[in-house]
PDB file of C-alpha atoms in Angstrom:
ATOM      1  CA  UNK A 652       0.039  -0.070  -0.006  1.00 62.00           C
ATOM      2  CA  UNK A 653       1.677   3.228  -1.132  1.00 64.00           C
ATOM      3  CA  UNK A 654      -0.303   5.222   1.567  1.00 62.00           C
ATOM      4  CA  UNK A 655       1.320   3.070   4.527  1.00 71.00           C
ATOM      5  CA  UNK A 656       4.710   3.256   2.758  1.00 72.00           C
ATOM      6  CA  UNK A 657       4.804   7.013   2.579  1.00 71.00           C
ATOM      7  CA  UNK A 658       3.147   7.316   6.176  1.00 76.00           C
ATOM      8  CA  UNK A 659       5.998   5.060   7.507  1.00 77.00           C
ATOM      9  CA  UNK A 660       8.675   7.095   5.932  1.00 73.00           C
ATOM     10  CA  UNK A 661       7.088  10.423   7.234  1.00 72.00           C
ATOM     11  CA  UNK A 662       7.244   8.954  10.727  1.00 78.00           C
ATOM     12  CA  UNK A 663      10.839   7.749  10.326  1.00 81.00           C
ATOM     13  CA  UNK A 664      11.800  11.258   9.191  1.00 77.00           C
ATOM     14  CA  UNK A 665       9.806  12.897  11.977  1.00 77.00           C
ATOM     15  CA  UNK A 666      11.547  10.839  14.529  1.00 83.00           C
ATOM     16  CA  UNK A 667      14.982  11.417  12.983  1.00 82.00           C
ATOM     17  CA  UNK A 668      14.305  15.192  13.134  1.00 77.00           C
ATOM     18  CA  UNK A 669      13.356  14.850  16.814  1.00 79.00           C
ATOM     19  CA  UNK A 670      16.613  13.162  17.646  1.00 83.00           C
ATOM     20  CA  UNK A 671      18.732  15.585  15.604  1.00 78.00           C
ATOM     21  CA  UNK A 672      16.974  18.420  17.370  1.00 76.00           C
ATOM     22  CA  UNK A 673      17.672  16.826  20.829  1.00 80.00           C
ATOM     23  CA  UNK A 674      21.351  16.327  19.705  1.00 81.00           C
ATOM     24  CA  UNK A 675      21.706  19.853  18.417  1.00 77.00           C
ATOM     25  CA  UNK A 676      20.165  21.569  21.520  1.00 74.00           C
ATOM     26  CA  UNK A 677      22.790  19.664  23.538  1.00 77.00           C
ATOM     27  CA  UNK A 678      25.652  20.817  21.300  1.00 76.00           C
ATOM     28  CA  UNK A 679      24.599  24.330  20.431  1.00 70.00           C
ATOM     29  CA  UNK A 680      23.112  26.261  23.276  1.00 65.00           C
ATOM     30  CA  UNK A 681      20.446  28.727  21.814  1.00 61.00           C
ATOM     31  CA  UNK A 682      21.314  32.423  22.213  1.00 64.00           C
ATOM     32  CA  UNK A 683      18.360  34.128  23.992  1.00 65.00           C
ATOM     33  CA  UNK A 684      17.810  37.689  23.430  1.00 66.00           C
ATOM     34  CA  UNK A 685      13.835  37.910  24.283  1.00 67.00           C
ATOM     35  CA  UNK A 686      12.697  37.602  27.750  1.00 72.00           C
ATOM     36  CA  UNK A 687      10.161  35.017  27.094  1.00 68.00           C
ATOM     37  CA  UNK A 688       8.851  34.694  30.578  1.00 76.00           C
ATOM     38  CA  UNK A 689       7.714  38.378  30.613  1.00 81.00           C
ATOM     39  CA  UNK A 690       6.395  38.076  27.005  1.00 74.00           C
ATOM     40  CA  UNK A 691       4.327  34.804  27.833  1.00 72.00           C
ATOM     41  CA  UNK A 692       3.151  36.521  31.153  1.00 80.00           C
ATOM     42  CA  UNK A 693       1.740  39.457  29.197  1.00 80.00           C
ATOM     43  CA  UNK A 694       0.298  37.251  26.443  1.00 74.00           C
ATOM     44  CA  UNK A 695      -1.667  35.383  29.292  1.00 79.00           C
ATOM     45  CA  UNK A 696      -3.467  38.740  30.015  1.00 83.00           C
ATOM     46  CA  UNK A 697      -4.673  39.297  26.479  1.00 78.00           C
ATOM     47  CA  UNK A 698      -8.110  38.290  25.716  1.00 75.00           C
ATOM     48  CA  UNK A 699      -8.444  35.447  23.246  1.00 74.00           C
ATOM     49  CA  UNK A 700     -11.165  34.274  21.048  1.00 72.00           C
ATOM     50  CA  UNK A 701     -12.297  30.653  20.159  1.00 69.00           C
ATOM     51  CA  UNK A 702     -13.129  30.893  16.497  1.00 68.00           C
ATOM     52  CA  UNK A 703     -13.983  28.301  14.017  1.00 64.00           C
ATOM     53  CA  UNK A 704     -13.359  28.501  10.286  1.00 60.00           C
ATOM     54  CA  UNK A 705     -16.436  27.309   8.147  1.00 60.00           C
ATOM     55  CA  UNK A 706     -16.840  26.226   4.564  1.00 55.00           C
ATOM     56  CA  UNK A 707     -18.910  29.455   3.882  1.00 57.00           C
ATOM     57  CA  UNK A 708     -17.740  32.101   1.455  1.00 55.00           C
ATOM     58  CA  UNK A 709     -16.214  34.055   4.354  1.00 49.00           C
ATOM     59  CA  UNK A 710     -14.132  31.365   5.823  1.00 68.00           C
ATOM     60  CA  UNK A 711     -15.457  32.508   9.183  1.00 76.00           C
ATOM     61  CA  UNK A 712     -18.935  32.837  10.650  1.00 78.00           C
ATOM     62  CA  UNK A 713     -20.609  36.259  10.284  1.00 81.00           C
ATOM     63  CA  UNK A 714     -20.922  36.060  14.129  1.00 83.00           C
ATOM     64  CA  UNK A 715     -17.285  35.509  14.509  1.00 82.00           C
ATOM     65  CA  UNK A 716     -16.191  38.518  12.138  1.00 85.00           C
ATOM     66  CA  UNK A 717     -18.748  40.861  13.917  1.00 89.00           C
ATOM     67  CA  UNK A 718     -17.130  39.853  17.255  1.00 87.00           C
ATOM     68  CA  UNK A 719     -13.630  40.594  15.841  1.00 87.00           C
ATOM     69  CA  UNK A 720     -14.717  43.795  14.395  1.00 91.00           C
ATOM     70  CA  UNK A 721     -16.428  45.033  17.671  1.00 91.00           C
ATOM     71  CA  UNK A 722     -13.191  44.718  19.249  1.00 89.00           C
ATOM     72  CA  UNK A 723     -11.562  47.515  17.020  1.00 91.00           C
ATOM     73  CA  UNK A 724      -8.246  45.564  16.623  1.00 88.00           C
ATOM     74  CA  UNK A 725      -5.188  47.348  15.086  1.00 88.00           C
ATOM     75  CA  UNK A 726      -4.445  44.080  13.293  1.00 85.00           C
ATOM     76  CA  UNK A 727      -4.710  40.351  13.208  1.00 84.00           C
ATOM     77  CA  UNK A 728      -1.485  38.231  13.338  1.00 82.00           C
ATOM     78  CA  UNK A 729      -1.853  35.207  11.342  1.00 79.00           C
ATOM     79  CA  UNK A 730      -0.054  32.153  12.307  1.00 70.00           C
ATOM     80  CA  UNK A 731      -2.025  29.126  11.312  1.00 65.00           C
ATOM     81  CA  UNK A 732      -4.786  29.481   8.783  1.00 60.00           C
ATOM     82  CA  UNK A 733      -3.360  28.652   5.365  1.00 59.00           C
ATOM     83  CA  UNK A 734      -6.088  30.550   3.446  1.00 68.00           C
ATOM     84  CA  UNK A 735      -8.155  33.514   4.609  1.00 74.00           C
ATOM     85  CA  UNK A 736     -11.012  35.064   2.464  1.00 75.00           C
ATOM     86  CA  UNK A 737     -14.029  37.127   2.789  1.00 77.00           C
ATOM     87  CA  UNK A 738     -14.897  39.827   5.529  1.00 81.00           C
ATOM     88  CA  UNK A 739     -12.272  38.583   8.019  1.00 82.00           C
ATOM     89  CA  UNK A 740      -9.671  40.330   5.746  1.00 84.00           C
ATOM     90  CA  UNK A 741     -10.955  43.711   6.734  1.00 86.00           C
ATOM     91  CA  UNK A 742     -11.954  42.872  10.340  1.00 88.00           C
ATOM     92  CA  UNK A 743      -8.983  44.927  11.823  1.00 90.00           C
ATOM     93  CA  UNK A 744      -8.031  48.422  11.141  1.00 91.00           C
ATOM     94  CA  UNK A 745      -4.569  47.487   9.555  1.00 90.00           C
ATOM     95  CA  UNK A 746      -5.620  44.026   8.121  1.00 88.00           C
ATOM     96  CA  UNK A 747      -4.031  40.699   8.679  1.00 86.00           C
ATOM     97  CA  UNK A 748      -0.234  40.322   9.009  1.00 87.00           C
ATOM     98  CA  UNK A 749       2.121  37.304   9.093  1.00 83.00           C
ATOM     99  CA  UNK A 750       5.814  36.315   9.216  1.00 82.00           C
ATOM    100  CA  UNK A 751       6.745  33.939   6.495  1.00 79.00           C
ATOM    101  CA  UNK A 752       9.623  32.163   4.811  1.00 77.00           C
ATOM    102  CA  UNK A 753       8.538  30.838   1.355  1.00 68.00           C
ATOM    103  CA  UNK A 754       5.193  29.130   1.998  1.00 61.00           C
ATOM    104  CA  UNK A 755       5.646  28.575   5.878  1.00 65.00           C
ATOM    105  CA  UNK A 756       4.460  30.643   8.560  1.00 63.00           C
ATOM    106  CA  UNK A 757       7.217  31.109  11.213  1.00 63.00           C
ATOM    107  CA  UNK A 758       6.525  28.992  14.175  1.00 60.00           C
ATOM    108  CA  UNK A 759       8.121  25.983  15.799  1.00 55.00           C
ATOM    109  CA  UNK A 760       7.885  22.682  14.571  1.00 55.00           C
ATOM    110  CA  UNK A 761       7.366  23.632  10.874  1.00 64.00           C
ATOM    111  CA  UNK A 762       9.959  23.206   7.923  1.00 68.00           C
ATOM    112  CA  UNK A 763      10.818  26.913   7.397  1.00 72.00           C
ATOM    113  CA  UNK A 764      14.390  27.586   6.337  1.00 79.00           C
ATOM    114  CA  UNK A 765      14.879  23.983   5.281  1.00 77.00           C
ATOM    115  CA  UNK A 766      14.921  24.699   1.652  1.00 78.00           C
ATOM    116  CA  UNK A 767      17.588  27.290   1.847  1.00 80.00           C
ATOM    117  CA  UNK A 768      19.821  24.959   4.037  1.00 78.00           C
ATOM    118  CA  UNK A 769      19.281  21.811   1.708  1.00 77.00           C
ATOM    119  CA  UNK A 770      20.141  24.140  -1.389  1.00 80.00           C
ATOM    120  CA  UNK A 771      23.154  25.650   0.346  1.00 81.00           C
ATOM    121  CA  UNK A 772      21.751  29.345  -0.047  1.00 84.00           C
ATOM    122  CA  UNK A 773      23.722  32.152   1.423  1.00 85.00           C
ATOM    123  CA  UNK A 774      20.872  32.962   3.866  1.00 86.00           C
ATOM    124  CA  UNK A 775      17.230  32.884   4.838  1.00 86.00           C
ATOM    125  CA  UNK A 776      14.624  35.603   3.865  1.00 85.00           C
ATOM    126  CA  UNK A 777      11.796  36.287   6.170  1.00 85.00           C
ATOM    127  CA  UNK A 778       9.134  38.844   5.381  1.00 84.00           C
ATOM    128  CA  UNK A 779       6.474  40.505   7.455  1.00 86.00           C
ATOM    129  CA  UNK A 780       3.466  40.645   5.119  1.00 86.00           C
ATOM    130  CA  UNK A 781      -0.097  41.920   5.063  1.00 88.00           C
ATOM    131  CA  UNK A 782      -2.733  39.773   3.283  1.00 84.00           C
ATOM    132  CA  UNK A 783      -4.637  41.885   0.991  1.00 79.00           C
ATOM    133  CA  UNK A 784      -7.319  39.625  -0.612  1.00 74.00           C
ATOM    134  CA  UNK A 785      -8.521  36.043  -0.855  1.00 65.00           C
ATOM    135  CA  UNK A 786      -6.111  35.231  -3.590  1.00 68.00           C
ATOM    136  CA  UNK A 787      -3.390  35.259  -0.942  1.00 68.00           C
ATOM    137  CA  UNK A 788      -1.780  38.303  -2.572  1.00 79.00           C
ATOM    138  CA  UNK A 789       0.327  40.060   0.061  1.00 82.00           C
ATOM    139  CA  UNK A 790       2.088  43.408   0.451  1.00 87.00           C
ATOM    140  CA  UNK A 791       5.571  43.133   1.899  1.00 87.00           C
ATOM    141  CA  UNK A 792       5.787  45.299   4.916  1.00 88.00           C
ATOM    142  CA  UNK A 793       9.463  44.387   6.087  1.00 86.00           C
ATOM    143  CA  UNK A 794      11.910  41.949   5.277  1.00 86.00           C
ATOM    144  CA  UNK A 795      14.921  40.515   7.011  1.00 84.00           C
ATOM    145  CA  UNK A 796      17.874  38.160   6.082  1.00 86.00           C
ATOM    146  CA  UNK A 797      19.523  35.644   8.434  1.00 85.00           C
ATOM    147  CA  UNK A 798      22.527  33.788   8.177  1.00 86.00           C
ATOM    148  CA  UNK A 799      22.620  30.019   7.931  1.00 84.00           C
ATOM    149  CA  UNK A 800      24.483  28.206  10.745  1.00 79.00           C
ATOM    150  CA  UNK A 801      25.965  24.636  10.757  1.00 74.00           C
ATOM    151  CA  UNK A 802      22.671  23.470  12.385  1.00 77.00           C
ATOM    152  CA  UNK A 803      19.137  23.504  11.053  1.00 76.00           C
ATOM    153  CA  UNK A 804      17.584  23.781  14.468  1.00 77.00           C
ATOM    154  CA  UNK A 805      19.940  26.473  15.478  1.00 78.00           C
ATOM    155  CA  UNK A 806      19.140  28.312  12.279  1.00 81.00           C
ATOM    156  CA  UNK A 807      15.531  28.073  13.003  1.00 79.00           C
ATOM    157  CA  UNK A 808      15.825  29.307  16.607  1.00 78.00           C
ATOM    158  CA  UNK A 809      17.988  32.226  15.562  1.00 79.00           C
ATOM    159  CA  UNK A 810      15.296  33.204  13.059  1.00 80.00           C
ATOM    160  CA  UNK A 811      12.479  32.823  15.481  1.00 78.00           C
ATOM    161  CA  UNK A 812      14.298  34.865  18.267  1.00 76.00           C
ATOM    162  CA  UNK A 813      15.404  37.527  15.863  1.00 76.00           C
ATOM    163  CA  UNK A 814      12.162  37.860  14.119  1.00 74.00           C
ATOM    164  CA  UNK A 815      10.683  39.617  16.936  1.00 70.00           C
ATOM    165  CA  UNK A 816      12.214  42.821  16.057  1.00 65.00           C
ATOM    166  CA  UNK A 817      10.427  42.652  12.697  1.00 64.00           C
ATOM    167  CA  UNK A 818       7.062  42.581  14.406  1.00 65.00           C
ATOM    168  CA  UNK A 819       7.984  45.176  17.176  1.00 58.00           C
TER     169      UNK A 819
END
């Protein structure tokens, strides 16, 4: 069965990456520049909303979009949804922003920066973008370039840590 074979190889690759990450975290101590305790403590004070995407033309229910609009948000930071459409795009004053590398959102446990490392590029480009329509057209707000290190996970950690300045 081809599906079981690909699933098996996917599991093997995932386990190998976990082992590699564990080894690299022991060899390369990450450089920490952001006070995460303070940042996470402040984030716990931020009101959160439990929203569900739908298969409607808007991607979100009208009730959810109205709730978001009532909060008068300056912006919405996109970190997960792969495709936004409809009235949610205009629910915040400055729209929806995201940090991206190629087609990946910057967050832990994703494959961002892998392509550049495998292809031996000089660096990794990260963009702060604003989503402008349902076609996923984006406006570049800011851009940063990061050096590639000898370690995939060290490179990722450096990018995640340093990208805070793009948003701030």
